[in-house]
Each structure stands twice: as C-alpha cells, then as structure tokens.
Coordinates of C-alpha atoms in Angstrom, one line a residue:
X150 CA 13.9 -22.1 -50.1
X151 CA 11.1 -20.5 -47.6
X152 CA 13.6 -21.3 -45.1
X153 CA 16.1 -19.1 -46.6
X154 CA 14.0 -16.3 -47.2
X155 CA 12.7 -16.5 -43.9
X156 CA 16.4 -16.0 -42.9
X157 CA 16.5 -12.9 -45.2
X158 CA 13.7 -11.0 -43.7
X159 CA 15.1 -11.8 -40.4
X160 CA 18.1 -11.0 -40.4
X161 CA 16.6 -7.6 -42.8
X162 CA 14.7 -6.7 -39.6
X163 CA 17.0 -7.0 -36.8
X164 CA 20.1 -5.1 -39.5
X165 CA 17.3 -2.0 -40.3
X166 CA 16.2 -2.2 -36.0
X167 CA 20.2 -1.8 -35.3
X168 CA 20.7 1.4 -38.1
X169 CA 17.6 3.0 -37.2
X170 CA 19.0 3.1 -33.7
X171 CA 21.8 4.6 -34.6
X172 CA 20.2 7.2 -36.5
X173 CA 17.9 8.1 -34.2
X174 CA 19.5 7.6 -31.0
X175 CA 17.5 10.6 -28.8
X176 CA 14.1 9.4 -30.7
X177 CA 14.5 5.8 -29.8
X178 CA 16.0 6.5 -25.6
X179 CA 12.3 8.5 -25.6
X180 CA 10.3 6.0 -26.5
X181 CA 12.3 3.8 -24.1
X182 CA 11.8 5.7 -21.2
X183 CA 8.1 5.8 -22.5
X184 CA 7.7 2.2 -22.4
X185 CA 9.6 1.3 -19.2
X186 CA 7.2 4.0 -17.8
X187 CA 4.4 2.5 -19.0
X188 CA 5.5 -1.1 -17.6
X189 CA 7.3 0.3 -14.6
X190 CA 4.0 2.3 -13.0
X191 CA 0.8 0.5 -14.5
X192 CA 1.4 -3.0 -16.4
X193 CA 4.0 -4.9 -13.8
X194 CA 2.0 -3.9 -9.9
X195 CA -1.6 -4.1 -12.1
X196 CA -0.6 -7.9 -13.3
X197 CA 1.4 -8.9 -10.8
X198 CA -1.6 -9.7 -7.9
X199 CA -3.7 -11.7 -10.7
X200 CA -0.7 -13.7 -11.9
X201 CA 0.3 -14.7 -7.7
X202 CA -3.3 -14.8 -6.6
X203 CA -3.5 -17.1 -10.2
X204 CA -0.9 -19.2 -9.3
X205 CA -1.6 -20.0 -5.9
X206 CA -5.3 -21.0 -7.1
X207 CA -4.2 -23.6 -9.5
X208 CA -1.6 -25.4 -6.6
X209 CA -4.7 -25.3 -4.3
X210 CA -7.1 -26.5 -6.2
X211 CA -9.7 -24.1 -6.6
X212 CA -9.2 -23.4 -10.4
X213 CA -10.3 -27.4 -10.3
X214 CA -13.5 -26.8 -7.9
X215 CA -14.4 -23.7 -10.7
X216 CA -13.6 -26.1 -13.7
X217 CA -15.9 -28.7 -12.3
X218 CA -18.7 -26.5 -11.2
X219 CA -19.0 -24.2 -14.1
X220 CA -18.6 -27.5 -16.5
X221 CA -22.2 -27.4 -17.7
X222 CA -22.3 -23.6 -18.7
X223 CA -19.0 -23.7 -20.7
X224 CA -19.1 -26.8 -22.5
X225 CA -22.4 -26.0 -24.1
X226 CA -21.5 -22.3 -24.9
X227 CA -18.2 -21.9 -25.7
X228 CA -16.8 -25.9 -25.8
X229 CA -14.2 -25.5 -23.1
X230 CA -13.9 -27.1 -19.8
X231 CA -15.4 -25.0 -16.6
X232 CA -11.6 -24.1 -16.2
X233 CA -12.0 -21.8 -18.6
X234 CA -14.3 -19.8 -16.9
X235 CA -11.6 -18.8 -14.7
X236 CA -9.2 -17.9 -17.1
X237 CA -11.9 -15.7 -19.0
X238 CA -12.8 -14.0 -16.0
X239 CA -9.2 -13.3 -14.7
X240 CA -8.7 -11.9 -18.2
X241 CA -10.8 -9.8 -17.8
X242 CA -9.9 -8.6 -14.8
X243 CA -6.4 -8.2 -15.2
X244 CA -6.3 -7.3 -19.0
X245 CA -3.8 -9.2 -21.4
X246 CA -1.9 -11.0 -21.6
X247 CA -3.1 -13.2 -18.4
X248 CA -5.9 -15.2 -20.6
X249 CA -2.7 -16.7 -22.2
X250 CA -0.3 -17.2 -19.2
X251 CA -3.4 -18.8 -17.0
X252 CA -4.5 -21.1 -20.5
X253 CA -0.6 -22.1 -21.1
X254 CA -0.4 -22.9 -17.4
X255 CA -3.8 -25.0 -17.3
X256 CA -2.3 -27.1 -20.9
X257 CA 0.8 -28.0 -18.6
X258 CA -1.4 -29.0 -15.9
X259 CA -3.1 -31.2 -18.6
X260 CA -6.3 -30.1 -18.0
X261 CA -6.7 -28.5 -21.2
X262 CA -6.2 -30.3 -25.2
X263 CA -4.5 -28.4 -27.7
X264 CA -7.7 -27.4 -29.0
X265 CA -9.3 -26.6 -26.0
X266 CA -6.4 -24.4 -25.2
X267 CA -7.0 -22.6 -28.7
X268 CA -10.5 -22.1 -28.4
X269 CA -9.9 -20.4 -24.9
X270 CA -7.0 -18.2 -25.7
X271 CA -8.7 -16.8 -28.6
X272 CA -10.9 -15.4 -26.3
X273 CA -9.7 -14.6 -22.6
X274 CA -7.0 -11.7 -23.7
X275 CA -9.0 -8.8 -23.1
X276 CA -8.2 -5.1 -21.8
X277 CA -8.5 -4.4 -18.1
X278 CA -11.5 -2.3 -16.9
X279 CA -9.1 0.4 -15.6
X280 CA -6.8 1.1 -18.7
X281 CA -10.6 1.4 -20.6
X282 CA -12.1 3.9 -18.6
X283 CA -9.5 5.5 -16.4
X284 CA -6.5 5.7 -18.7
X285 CA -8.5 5.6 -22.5
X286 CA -12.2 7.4 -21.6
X287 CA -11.0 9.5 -19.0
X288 CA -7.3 10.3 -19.4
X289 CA -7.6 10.6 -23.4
X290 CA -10.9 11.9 -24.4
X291 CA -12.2 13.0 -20.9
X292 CA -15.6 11.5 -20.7
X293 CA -16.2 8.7 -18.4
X294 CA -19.4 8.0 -20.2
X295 CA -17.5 6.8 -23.1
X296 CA -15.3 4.4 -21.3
X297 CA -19.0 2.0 -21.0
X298 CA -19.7 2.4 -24.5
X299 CA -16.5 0.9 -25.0
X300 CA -16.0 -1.7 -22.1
X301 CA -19.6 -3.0 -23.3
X302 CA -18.6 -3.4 -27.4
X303 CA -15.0 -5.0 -26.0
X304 CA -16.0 -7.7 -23.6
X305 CA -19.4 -8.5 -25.8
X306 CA -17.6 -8.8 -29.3
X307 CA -14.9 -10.7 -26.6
X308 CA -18.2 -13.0 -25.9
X309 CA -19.1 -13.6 -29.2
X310 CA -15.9 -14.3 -30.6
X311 CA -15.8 -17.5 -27.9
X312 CA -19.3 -18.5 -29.5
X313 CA -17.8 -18.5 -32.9
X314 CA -14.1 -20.1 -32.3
X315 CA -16.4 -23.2 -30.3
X316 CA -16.9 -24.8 -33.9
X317 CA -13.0 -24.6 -34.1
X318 CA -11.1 -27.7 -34.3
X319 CA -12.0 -31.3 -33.6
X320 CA -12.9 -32.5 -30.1
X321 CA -11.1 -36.2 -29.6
X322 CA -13.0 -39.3 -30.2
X323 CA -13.6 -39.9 -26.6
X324 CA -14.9 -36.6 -25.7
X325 CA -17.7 -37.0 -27.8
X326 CA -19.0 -40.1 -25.9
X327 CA -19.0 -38.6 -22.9
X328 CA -22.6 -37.0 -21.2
X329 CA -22.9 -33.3 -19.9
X330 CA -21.5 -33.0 -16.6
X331 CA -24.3 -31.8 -14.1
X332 CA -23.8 -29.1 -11.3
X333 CA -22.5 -30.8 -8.4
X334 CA -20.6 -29.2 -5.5
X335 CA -19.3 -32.4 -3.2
X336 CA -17.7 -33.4 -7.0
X337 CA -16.4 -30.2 -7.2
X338 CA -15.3 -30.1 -3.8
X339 CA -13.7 -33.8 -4.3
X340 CA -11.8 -32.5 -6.8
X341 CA -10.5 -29.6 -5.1
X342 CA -8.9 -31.9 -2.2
X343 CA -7.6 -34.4 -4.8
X344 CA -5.6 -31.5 -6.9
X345 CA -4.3 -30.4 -3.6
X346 CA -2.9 -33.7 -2.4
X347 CA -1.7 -34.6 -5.6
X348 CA 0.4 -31.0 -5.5
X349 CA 3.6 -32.3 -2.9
X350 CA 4.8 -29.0 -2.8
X351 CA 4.4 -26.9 0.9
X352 CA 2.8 -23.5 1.2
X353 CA 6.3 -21.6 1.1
X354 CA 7.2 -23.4 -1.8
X355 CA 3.9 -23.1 -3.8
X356 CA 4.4 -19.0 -2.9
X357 CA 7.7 -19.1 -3.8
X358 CA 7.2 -20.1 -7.3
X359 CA 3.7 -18.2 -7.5
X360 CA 6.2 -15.2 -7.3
X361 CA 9.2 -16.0 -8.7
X362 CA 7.0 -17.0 -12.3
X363 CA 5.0 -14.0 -12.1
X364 CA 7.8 -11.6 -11.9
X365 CA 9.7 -13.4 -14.9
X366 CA 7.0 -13.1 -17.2
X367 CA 6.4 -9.6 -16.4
X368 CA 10.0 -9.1 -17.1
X369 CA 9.6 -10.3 -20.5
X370 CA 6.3 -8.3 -20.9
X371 CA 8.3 -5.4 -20.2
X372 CA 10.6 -6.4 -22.2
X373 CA 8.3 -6.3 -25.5
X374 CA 6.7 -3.3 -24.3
X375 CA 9.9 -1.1 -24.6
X376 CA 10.8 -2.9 -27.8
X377 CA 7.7 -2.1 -29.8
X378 CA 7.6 1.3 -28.0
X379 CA 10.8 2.0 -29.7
X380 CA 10.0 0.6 -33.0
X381 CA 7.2 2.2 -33.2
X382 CA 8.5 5.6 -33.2
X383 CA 11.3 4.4 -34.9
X384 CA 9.1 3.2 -38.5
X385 CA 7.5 6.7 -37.9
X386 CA 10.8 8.5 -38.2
X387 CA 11.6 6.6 -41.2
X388 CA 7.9 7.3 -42.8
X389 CA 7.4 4.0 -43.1
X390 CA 4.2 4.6 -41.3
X391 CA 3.2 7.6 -43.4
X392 CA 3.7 4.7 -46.5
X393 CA 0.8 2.4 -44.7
X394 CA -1.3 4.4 -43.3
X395 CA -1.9 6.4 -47.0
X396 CA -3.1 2.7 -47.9
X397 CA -5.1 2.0 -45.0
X398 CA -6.6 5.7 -45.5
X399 CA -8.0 4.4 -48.5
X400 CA -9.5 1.5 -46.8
X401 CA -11.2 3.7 -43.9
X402 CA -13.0 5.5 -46.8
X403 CA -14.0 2.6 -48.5
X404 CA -16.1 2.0 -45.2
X405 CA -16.8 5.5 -44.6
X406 CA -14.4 6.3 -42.0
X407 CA -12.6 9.7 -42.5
X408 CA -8.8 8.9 -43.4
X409 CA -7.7 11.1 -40.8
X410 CA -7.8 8.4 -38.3
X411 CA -5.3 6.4 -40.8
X412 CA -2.1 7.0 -38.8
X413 CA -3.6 6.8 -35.5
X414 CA -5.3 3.2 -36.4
X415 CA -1.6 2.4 -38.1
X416 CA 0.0 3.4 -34.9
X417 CA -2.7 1.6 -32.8
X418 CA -2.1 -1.3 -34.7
X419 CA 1.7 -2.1 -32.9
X420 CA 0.9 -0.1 -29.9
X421 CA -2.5 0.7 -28.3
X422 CA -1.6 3.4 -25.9
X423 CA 0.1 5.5 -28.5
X424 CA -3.5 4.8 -30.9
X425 CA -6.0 5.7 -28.4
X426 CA -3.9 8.9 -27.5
X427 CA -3.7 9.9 -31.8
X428 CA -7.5 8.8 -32.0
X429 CA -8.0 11.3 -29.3
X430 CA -6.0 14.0 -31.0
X431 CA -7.3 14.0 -34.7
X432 CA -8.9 16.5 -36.3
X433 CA -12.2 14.3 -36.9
X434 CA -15.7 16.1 -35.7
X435 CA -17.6 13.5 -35.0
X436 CA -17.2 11.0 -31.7
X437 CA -18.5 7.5 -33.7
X438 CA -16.1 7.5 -36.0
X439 CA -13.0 7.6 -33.6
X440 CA -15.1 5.0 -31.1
X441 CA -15.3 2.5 -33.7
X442 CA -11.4 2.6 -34.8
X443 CA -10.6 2.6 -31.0
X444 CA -12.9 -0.3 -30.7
X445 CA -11.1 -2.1 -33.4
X446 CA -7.4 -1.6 -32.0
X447 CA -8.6 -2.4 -28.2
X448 CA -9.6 -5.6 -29.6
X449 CA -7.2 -6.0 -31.8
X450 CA -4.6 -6.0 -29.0
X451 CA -1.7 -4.4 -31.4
X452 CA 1.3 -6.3 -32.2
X453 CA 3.1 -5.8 -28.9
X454 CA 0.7 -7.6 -27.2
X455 CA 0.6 -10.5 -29.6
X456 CA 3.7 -10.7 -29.5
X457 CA 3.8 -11.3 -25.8
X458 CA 1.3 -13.7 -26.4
X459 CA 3.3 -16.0 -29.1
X460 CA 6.2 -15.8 -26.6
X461 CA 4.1 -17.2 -23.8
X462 CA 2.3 -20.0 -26.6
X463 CA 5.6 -20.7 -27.2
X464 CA 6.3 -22.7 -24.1
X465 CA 3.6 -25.5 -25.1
X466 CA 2.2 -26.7 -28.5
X467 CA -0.7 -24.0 -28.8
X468 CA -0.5 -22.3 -32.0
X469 CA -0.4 -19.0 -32.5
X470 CA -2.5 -18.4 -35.6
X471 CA -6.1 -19.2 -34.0
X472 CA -5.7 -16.3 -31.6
X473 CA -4.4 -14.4 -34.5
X474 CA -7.7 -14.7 -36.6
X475 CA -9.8 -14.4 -33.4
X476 CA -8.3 -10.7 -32.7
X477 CA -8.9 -9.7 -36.5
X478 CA -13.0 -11.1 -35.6
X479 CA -13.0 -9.5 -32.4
X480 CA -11.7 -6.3 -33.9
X481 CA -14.7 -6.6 -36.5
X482 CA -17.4 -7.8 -33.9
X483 CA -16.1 -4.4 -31.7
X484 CA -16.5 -2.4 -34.4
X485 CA -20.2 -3.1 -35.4
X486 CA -21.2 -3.3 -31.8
X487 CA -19.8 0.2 -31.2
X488 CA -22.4 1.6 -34.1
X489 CA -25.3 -0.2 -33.0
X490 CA -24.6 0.8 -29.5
X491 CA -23.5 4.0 -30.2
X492 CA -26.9 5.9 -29.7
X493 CA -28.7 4.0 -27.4
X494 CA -25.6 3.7 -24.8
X495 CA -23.9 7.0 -25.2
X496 CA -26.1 9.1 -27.0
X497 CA -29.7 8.9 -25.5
X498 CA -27.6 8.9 -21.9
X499 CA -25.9 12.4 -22.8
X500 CA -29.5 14.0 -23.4
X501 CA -31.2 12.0 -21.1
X502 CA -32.1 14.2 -17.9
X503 CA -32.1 11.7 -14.9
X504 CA -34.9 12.4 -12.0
X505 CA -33.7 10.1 -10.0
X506 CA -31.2 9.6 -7.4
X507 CA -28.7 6.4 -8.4
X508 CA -28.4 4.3 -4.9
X509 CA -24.3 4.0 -5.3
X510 CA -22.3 7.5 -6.0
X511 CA -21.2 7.4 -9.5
X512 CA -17.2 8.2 -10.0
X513 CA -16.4 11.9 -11.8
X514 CA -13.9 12.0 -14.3
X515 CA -11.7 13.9 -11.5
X516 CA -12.1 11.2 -9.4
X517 CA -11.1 8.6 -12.4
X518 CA -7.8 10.4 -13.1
X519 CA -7.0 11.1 -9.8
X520 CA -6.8 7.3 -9.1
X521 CA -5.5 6.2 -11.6
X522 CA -2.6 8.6 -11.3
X523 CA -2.5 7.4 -7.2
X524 CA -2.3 4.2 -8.8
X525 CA 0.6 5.2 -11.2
X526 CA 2.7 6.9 -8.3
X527 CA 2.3 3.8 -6.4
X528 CA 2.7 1.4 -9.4
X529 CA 6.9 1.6 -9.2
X530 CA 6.8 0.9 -5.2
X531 CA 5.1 -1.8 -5.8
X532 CA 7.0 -3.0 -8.7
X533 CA 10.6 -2.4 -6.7
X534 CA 8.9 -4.9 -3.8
X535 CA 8.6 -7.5 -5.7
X536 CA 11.1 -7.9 -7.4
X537 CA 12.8 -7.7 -4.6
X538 CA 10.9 -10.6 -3.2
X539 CA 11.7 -12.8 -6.1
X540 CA 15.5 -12.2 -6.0
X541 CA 15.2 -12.8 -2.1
X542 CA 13.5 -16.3 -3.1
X543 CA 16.2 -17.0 -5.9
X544 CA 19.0 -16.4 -3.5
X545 CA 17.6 -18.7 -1.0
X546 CA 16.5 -21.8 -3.3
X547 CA 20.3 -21.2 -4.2
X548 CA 21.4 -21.7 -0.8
X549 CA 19.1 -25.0 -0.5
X550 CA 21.1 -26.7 -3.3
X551 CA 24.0 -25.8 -2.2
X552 CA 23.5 -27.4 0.6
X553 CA 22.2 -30.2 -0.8
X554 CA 25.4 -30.8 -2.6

C-alpha cells in the first residue's frame, strides 16, 4: 500500500512539474538561465580545484598520513577517524556538497563504517567562505562586517552539531577494544607509502580520473541547481508558496520573528541564493532578525543541496536521514549562536572606534564585490577548460580499448 502511494505522489510531482512548465514557459527559461548562471560562473570552477586537488590526495596517500596523524583529536571529539579531518576541512573550504563527495569516496576506499560515514557527513557540508561574505554580506546586504557574524554562527553551530551526532549509532564490537592511537609521524608516514603502493594506477591515470569524476559530479550538481531554480519559481507562480509561508509566518511569530521574513525563509528553504537575496529585501527594521533566519537557511543548506547530497549517498549505503536531522540541528544551533553573538561580534565592532593600526590591510566591501565579480567573469573560462579536458580524457581512454580489442 505505502508502495503505491509512494507511486502516486511521484508520479503527482513529475505530472504538476510538466503543466506548470507549460504554463509558465517564459517564468521557468528565467529561472533556468538563472541557475545555469549560477553553476556556470561560481559553483563548477569554485568546486572543481577541491574535488581534483581531493582526488589526487586520496590516490597518493596523503588523506591516509592526515587520517593517521589527526587520529587522536578526532576520535575523542567527534568519533570519526583522522580522515575526517580532511573532509571537514575541505568542506569547508570548498562549501557543499564536497563534505559528502570526499566521505562517499573515503566509504568506498573502506576507510570509513557506515556509521562513521554518517557521523561525518552530518557535519562536513558547510557553505564556502566566499559565497558568505563576498556574495551573501557583501553582494546582498553590503556590509562586510556581517559576513563574520555569520561565517562564525555557521562553522561553530557546524562544530557542535559533530559533538552532538558522535553519540549517533553504534561503533562495532571491535572498535571498542581498541586503545587511542597516539601522534606518530613515521606511522603516519608508513601509511602514506603503503596507500600509494597499494594504488597500481600511474600518475596520468590517477589525473585522468581525478578529472573526469569531478567534472561528472559537477554536471549533476548543475543539473539540480537549474531544477530547483526552476521549481522554485515555478511553486511561487502557482502560490503555493504564498499557502506555506502564511503557516510558517505564524511560526516566526510564535518565536518572535516578524512574519515578514516568511516567504524569504520559505524560498530559502529550496534555494539559498534566492533567500538570502528576499531576507535582504524585506521590509523588516531591524538587522537580528534577518541574521538569524539567514543563519538558519545557510545551515539548513535548502533542498537543492540536499538533494545533491542524497544523489551522491546514493552511490553507497549511507543513509540519507542522519544528515537530514543534523541540518534541521545545525539550523537551530545557527540560530541561537547568531543572538548570542549578535552584540558582542557585530554590534560593539560597529561603535567601537579602533586606535590602532591592524598589521594586515583589511578588504572593503568594494574590494569584496570586485572579486568576486573577477571571479564570476572568469568562472565560465574556467568551466569551458575543463570540460574540455575531461572529454579530451574520455576520447582517449576510448581509443585505449579500442585498441585493446
């Protein structure tokens, strides 16, 4: 019976995708050309260097060396192996959803369990330094001092959420007998050779594939991007989203948010971009209110990243519905740490009158949007390159077998 039902709403989504296109035809090719933009200039050439750079670490052995080395400190804090220390910080780094490509490519190198791998994924999909200040702070609300206030509550309530989901799940018998690793860098080291020898695979070959992977999954990032782009504003047009966010207005007052941040949070909800840019708009005074709903969405990650995220789960037995209730925690752990913080980090800073000289020249908020628009008029450049790369590698792995055969 669930089965069939399942079917129902299926097949009810996909019919109501199909007439809404055909409704809206001019709305829909918009928010396409939106979302290729967004993938084509920013998301494909910002990823792309993590994923290769990723990739290549892993064949050589150094995501081993870190595993082993930062064994002690990750064990004890968040009950992963040291691996995962590289994976959180690449997440970082790159922004989602590279915490769940790196973790589903360390559970088929086996050096992960299933519930390592959900402990660390729930964790390591974080937004990118840039799109927080440069594209949310800066380009949206114009105030670089913001963008710290915000990076701070994200990568902190990021933090705790890994010191919560460590309690998650059962650790196998054997694990359990086993003592705390100590630092050691000739182990580490050790290791590092033996993941290397193990790996058959030359240097052009390990590149190859380093490429060819990264540009597939970017394809099918992109891919989800437009999608929910175009969903987005098609649910709008149909004021569906008017319907929801009139019931999550009476939430937001519940908790003593104005519900004038309803349809932004609604929108943020599937799509980030398009929140933050509503937040920015709305009619609401006051500047904590909108920082803690933006706090909650960044976190959150919005349904078009988790979706990208269940699609890359889905090539090994990690389950989806850990990371789901970690982003609903992180959201909540944002949230709180953006009132607390509010004051002493954004506040007390804008009436503060500095005497002193800071030793490194701090960027402007000219200086923010002008690279980060450098950065989107090089993005497609860099996007066309490598894809052309990849098909160059295709074509000639195709010419190998053929004449193998």
């Amino acid at each position: 019976m669930k089965s069939k039902i399942k079917s129902i709403l299926l097949a009810g989504v996909a019919l109501f995708i199909a007439m809404a296109l055909i409704n809206y035809p001019k709305e829909a090719l918009n928010a396409s050309i939106r979302g290729i933009d967004m993938w084509w200039g920013t998301v494909f050439p910002s990823l792309l260097p993590f994923f290769i750079t990723a990739e290549l670490l892993i064949g050589f052995g150094v995501v081993r060396f870190i595993g082993v080395l930062f064994e002690p400190i990750m064990r004890p804090l968040f009950n992963v192996p040291g691996v995962g220390s590289f994976v959180w910080a690449m997440g970082m780094a790159s922004g989602y959803p590279s915490g769940a490509k790196l973790t589903t490519r360390l559970r088929q190198e086996q050096q992960l369990t299933k519930i390592e791998a959900e402990r660390l994924v729930s964790f390591t999909n974080a937004s990118n330094p840039l799109f927080i200040i440069a594209a949310v702070s800066v380009g949206f609300f114009h105030n670089e001092k913001l963008g710290i206030l915000l990076a701070i509550c994200h990568y902190l309530g990021n933090a705790l959420v890994g010191v919560c989901m460590r309690f998650y799940g059962k650790n196998p018998p054997e694990s359990s007998k086993k003592k705390p690793s100590k630092l050691s860098i000739l182990k580490a080291f050790k290791e590092l050779h033996k993941t290397r020898i193990e790996d058959k695979r030359p240097f052009g070959k390990i590149l190859g594939d380093a490429v060819v992977n990264s540009v597939q999954t970017l394809l099918m990032i992109g891919g989800f991007i437009i999608m929910f782009s175009v969903f987005t504003k098609l649910i709008q047009e149909f004021g569906i989203a008017d319907i929801f966010a009139t019931g999550l207005a009476y939430l937001l007052n519940l908790i003593g948010l104005p519900s004038e941040l309803a349809l932004p949070m609604f929108s943020g909800l599937f799509e980030i971009t398009l929140g933050a840019q509503l937040i920015s708009e709305s009619s609401v005074t006051s500047l904590l209110p909108q920082v803690v709903v933006l706090s909650f969405i960044l976190a959150f990650n919005g349904f078009s990243v988790q979706a990208q995220v269940a699609s890359i789960l889905a090539e090994t037995d990690i389950r989806f519905a850990p990371y789901f209730f970690a982003r609903i925690l992180h959201g909540i752990f944002a949230s709180i740490l953006a009132i607390l913080l509010f004051k002493p980090l954004y506040l007390n800073k804008e009436v503060m009158n500095w005497q002193t000289t800071p030793v490194f020249n701090q960027l402007t908020s000219n200086q923010w949007t002008d690279f980060y628009q450098w950065f989107q008029s090089i993005g497609p450049i860099i996007t066309l390159f490598s894809i052309g790369i990849a098909i160059v590698v295709l074509f000639l792995r195709s010419i190998n077998r053929e004449n193998l055969f």
